[in-house]
Tab-separated table of C-alpha atoms in Angstrom:
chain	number	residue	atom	x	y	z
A	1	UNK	CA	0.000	0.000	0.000
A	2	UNK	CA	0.927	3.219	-1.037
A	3	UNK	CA	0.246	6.516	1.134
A	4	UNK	CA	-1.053	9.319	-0.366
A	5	UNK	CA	1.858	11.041	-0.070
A	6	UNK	CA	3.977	8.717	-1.975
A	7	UNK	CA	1.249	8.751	-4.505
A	8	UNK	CA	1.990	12.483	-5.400
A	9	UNK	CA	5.316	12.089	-5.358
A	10	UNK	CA	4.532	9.634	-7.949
A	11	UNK	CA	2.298	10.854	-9.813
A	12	UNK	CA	0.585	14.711	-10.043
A	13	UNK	CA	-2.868	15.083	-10.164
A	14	UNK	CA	-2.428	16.750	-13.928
A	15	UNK	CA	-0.491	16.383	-16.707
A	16	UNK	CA	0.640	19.064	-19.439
A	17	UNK	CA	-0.809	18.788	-22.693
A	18	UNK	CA	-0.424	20.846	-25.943
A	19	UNK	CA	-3.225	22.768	-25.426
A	20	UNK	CA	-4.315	22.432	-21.741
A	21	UNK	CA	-3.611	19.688	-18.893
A	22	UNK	CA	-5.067	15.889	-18.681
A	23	UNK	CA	-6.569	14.985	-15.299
A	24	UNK	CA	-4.905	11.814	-14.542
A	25	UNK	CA	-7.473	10.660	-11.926
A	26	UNK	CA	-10.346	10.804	-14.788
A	27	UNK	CA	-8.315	11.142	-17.952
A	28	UNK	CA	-10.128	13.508	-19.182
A	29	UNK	CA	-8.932	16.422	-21.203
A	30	UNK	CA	-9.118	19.854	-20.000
A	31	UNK	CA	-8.658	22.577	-22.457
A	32	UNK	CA	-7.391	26.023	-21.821
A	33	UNK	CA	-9.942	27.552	-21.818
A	34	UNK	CA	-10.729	30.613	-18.993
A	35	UNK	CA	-14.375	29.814	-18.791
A	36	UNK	CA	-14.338	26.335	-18.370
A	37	UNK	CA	-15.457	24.978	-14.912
A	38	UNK	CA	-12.452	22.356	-15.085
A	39	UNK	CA	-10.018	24.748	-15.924
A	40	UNK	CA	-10.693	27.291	-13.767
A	41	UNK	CA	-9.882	24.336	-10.806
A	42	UNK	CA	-6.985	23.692	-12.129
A	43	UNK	CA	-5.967	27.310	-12.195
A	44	UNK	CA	-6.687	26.810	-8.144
A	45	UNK	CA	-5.190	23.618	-7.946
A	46	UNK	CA	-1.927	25.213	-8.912
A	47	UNK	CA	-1.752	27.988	-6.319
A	48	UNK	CA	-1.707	25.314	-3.264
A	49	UNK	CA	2.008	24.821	-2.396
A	50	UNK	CA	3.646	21.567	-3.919
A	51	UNK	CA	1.056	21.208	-6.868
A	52	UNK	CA	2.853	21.107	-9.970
A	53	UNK	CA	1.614	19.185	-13.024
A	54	UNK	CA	3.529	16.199	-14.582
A	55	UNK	CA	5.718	17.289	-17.835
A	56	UNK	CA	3.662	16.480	-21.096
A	57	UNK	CA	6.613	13.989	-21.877
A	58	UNK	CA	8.600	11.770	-19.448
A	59	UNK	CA	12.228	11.650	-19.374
A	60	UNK	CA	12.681	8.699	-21.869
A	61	UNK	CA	10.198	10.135	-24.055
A	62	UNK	CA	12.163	13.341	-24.257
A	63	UNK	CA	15.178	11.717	-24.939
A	64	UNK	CA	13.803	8.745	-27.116
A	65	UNK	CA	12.219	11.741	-29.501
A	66	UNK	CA	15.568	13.549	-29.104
A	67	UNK	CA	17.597	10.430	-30.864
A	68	UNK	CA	14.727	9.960	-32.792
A	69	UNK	CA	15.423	14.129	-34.611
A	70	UNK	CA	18.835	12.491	-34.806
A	71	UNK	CA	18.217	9.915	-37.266
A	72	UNK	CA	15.823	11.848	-39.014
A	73	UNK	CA	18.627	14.628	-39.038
A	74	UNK	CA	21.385	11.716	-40.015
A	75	UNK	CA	19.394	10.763	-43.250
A	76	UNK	CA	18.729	14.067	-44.213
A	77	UNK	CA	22.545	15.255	-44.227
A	78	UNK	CA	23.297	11.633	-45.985
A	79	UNK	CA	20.750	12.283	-48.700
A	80	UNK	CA	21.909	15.825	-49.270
A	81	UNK	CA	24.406	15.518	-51.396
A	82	UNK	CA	28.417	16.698	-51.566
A	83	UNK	CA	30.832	18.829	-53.151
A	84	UNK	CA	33.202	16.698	-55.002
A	85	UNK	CA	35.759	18.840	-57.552
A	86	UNK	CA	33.602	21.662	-57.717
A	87	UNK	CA	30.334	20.051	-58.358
A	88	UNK	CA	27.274	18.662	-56.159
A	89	UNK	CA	26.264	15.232	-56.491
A	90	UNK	CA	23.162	13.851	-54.995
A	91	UNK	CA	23.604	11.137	-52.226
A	92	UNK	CA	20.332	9.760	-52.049
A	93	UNK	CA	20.537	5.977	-51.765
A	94	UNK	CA	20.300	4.932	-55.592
A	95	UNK	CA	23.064	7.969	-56.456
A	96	UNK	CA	25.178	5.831	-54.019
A	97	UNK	CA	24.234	2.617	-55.808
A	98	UNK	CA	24.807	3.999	-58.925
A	99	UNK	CA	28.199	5.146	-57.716
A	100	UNK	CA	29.012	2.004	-56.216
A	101	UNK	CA	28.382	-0.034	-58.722
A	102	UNK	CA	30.462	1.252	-61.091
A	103	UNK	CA	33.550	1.628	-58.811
A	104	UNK	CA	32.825	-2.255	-58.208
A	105	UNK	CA	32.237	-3.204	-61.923
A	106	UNK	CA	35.632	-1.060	-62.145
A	107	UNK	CA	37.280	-3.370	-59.922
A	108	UNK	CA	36.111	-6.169	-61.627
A	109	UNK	CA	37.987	-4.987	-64.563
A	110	UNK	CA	35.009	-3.885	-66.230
A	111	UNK	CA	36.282	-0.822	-68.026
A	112	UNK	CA	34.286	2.183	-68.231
A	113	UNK	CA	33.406	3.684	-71.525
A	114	UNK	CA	35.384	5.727	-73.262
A	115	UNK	CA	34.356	9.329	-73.074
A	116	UNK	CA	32.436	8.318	-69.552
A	117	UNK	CA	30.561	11.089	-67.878
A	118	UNK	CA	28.964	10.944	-64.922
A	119	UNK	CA	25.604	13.904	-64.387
A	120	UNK	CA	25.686	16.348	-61.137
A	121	UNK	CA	23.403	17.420	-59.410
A	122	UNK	CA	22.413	20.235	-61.330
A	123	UNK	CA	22.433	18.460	-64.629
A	124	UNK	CA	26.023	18.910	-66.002
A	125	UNK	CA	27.483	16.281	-67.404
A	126	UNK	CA	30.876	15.445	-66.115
A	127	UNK	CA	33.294	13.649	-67.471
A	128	UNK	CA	35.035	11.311	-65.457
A	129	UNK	CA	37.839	9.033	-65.287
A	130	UNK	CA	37.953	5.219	-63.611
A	131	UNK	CA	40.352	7.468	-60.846
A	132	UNK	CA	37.912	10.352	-60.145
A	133	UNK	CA	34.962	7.952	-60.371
A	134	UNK	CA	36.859	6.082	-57.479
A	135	UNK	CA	37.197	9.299	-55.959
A	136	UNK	CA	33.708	10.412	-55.793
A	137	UNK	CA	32.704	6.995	-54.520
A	138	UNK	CA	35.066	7.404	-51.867
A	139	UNK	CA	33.779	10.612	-50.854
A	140	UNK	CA	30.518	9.144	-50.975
A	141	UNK	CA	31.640	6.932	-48.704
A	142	UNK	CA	33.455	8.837	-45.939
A	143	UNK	CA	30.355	11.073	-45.763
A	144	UNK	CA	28.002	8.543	-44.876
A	145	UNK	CA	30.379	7.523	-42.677
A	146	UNK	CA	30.485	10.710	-41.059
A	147	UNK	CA	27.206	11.124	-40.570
A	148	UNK	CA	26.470	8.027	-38.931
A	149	UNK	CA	29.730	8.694	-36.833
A	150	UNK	CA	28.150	12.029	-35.316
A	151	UNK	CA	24.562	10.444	-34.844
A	152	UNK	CA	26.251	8.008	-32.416
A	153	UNK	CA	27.980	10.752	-30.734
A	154	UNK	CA	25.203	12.819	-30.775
A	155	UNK	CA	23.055	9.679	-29.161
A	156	UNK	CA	25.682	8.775	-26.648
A	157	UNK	CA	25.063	11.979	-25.358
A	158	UNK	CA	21.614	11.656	-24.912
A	159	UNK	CA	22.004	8.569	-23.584
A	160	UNK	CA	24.298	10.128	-21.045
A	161	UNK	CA	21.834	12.767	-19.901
A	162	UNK	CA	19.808	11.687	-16.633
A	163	UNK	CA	16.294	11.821	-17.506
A	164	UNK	CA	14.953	12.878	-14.154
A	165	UNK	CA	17.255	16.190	-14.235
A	166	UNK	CA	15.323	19.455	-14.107
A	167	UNK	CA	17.578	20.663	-16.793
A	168	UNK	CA	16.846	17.587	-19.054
A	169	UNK	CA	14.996	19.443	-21.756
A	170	UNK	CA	18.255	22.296	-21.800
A	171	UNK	CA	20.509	19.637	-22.064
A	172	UNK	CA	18.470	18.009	-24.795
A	173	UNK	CA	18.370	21.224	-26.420
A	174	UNK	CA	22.030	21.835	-26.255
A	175	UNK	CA	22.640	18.860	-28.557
A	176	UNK	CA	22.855	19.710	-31.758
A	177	UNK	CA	23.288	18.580	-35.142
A	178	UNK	CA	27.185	20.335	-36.193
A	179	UNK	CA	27.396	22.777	-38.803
């Protein structure tokens, strides 16, 4: 058995929402609204000392959406694109198989054509070399790489953070994707 006391340790009597607060005895949603009956008690509610509502997100859901804008962020720096010899090149994921399947045919001996060019980004043809092919799959490469490199730094530092810190959602914020 739990006192009541432990109970609101546990557990306040509301919880934020985006556009009001949820009583978690009923469930019921209370919007803010200044003329509502249910509102208006929970505008007294929070002037008795102690009563503060629960966060609209626990901890692990702060942090769990947090690593969850990193891999959104990840894929969107993987898929957009590089500089490679003064021209962009899309790095969605069939530019990259496109890429690296001719560096492998390549080293397969397969040779390319002669007169070989390979399109940018912006629709200039560019003509390219078994070396500088090699080059720009390389490139390819090392920039996925880094990108899934930072999103495990950036994670491990979420996963670092204690979620039942008052300064959670700062420290959260202070992770950032680098520029």
């Amino acid at each position: 058995n739990t006192t009541a006391n432990e109970e609101k340790l546990t557990m306040a009597k509301y919880k934020l929402t985006e556009s009001g607060v949820q009583d978690t005895e009923t469930g019921a949603f209370i919007p803010n609204a200044p003329g509502n009956r249910h509102w208006t008690e929970y505008q007294e509610w929070l002037l008795e000392p102690g009563n503060v509502p629960d966060p609209m997100y626990s901890g692990a859901e702060l942090k769990a959406q947090k690593k969850a804008w990193i891999t959104a962020k990840r894929e969107e720096v993987i898929n957009g694109g590089i500089t490679f010899e003064g021209h962009t090149y899309q790095t969605d994921d069939r530019s990259r198989e496109n890429v690296s399947g001719l560096v492998a045919a390549m080293g397969a001996a397969v040779p390319l054509p002669a007169n070989f060019i390979f399109r940018d980004a912006n629709n200039v043809d560019v003509p390219m070399t078994s070396t500088t092919l090699a080059e720009l799959g390389g490139t390819m490469i090392a920039h996925v790489n880094t990108a899934y490199k930072t999103s495990w730094t950036l994670k491990a530092a979420v996963d670092a953070l204690d979620e039942n810190s008052a300064s959670l959602q700062a420290d959260l914020d202070a992770i950032v994707w680098p520029a």
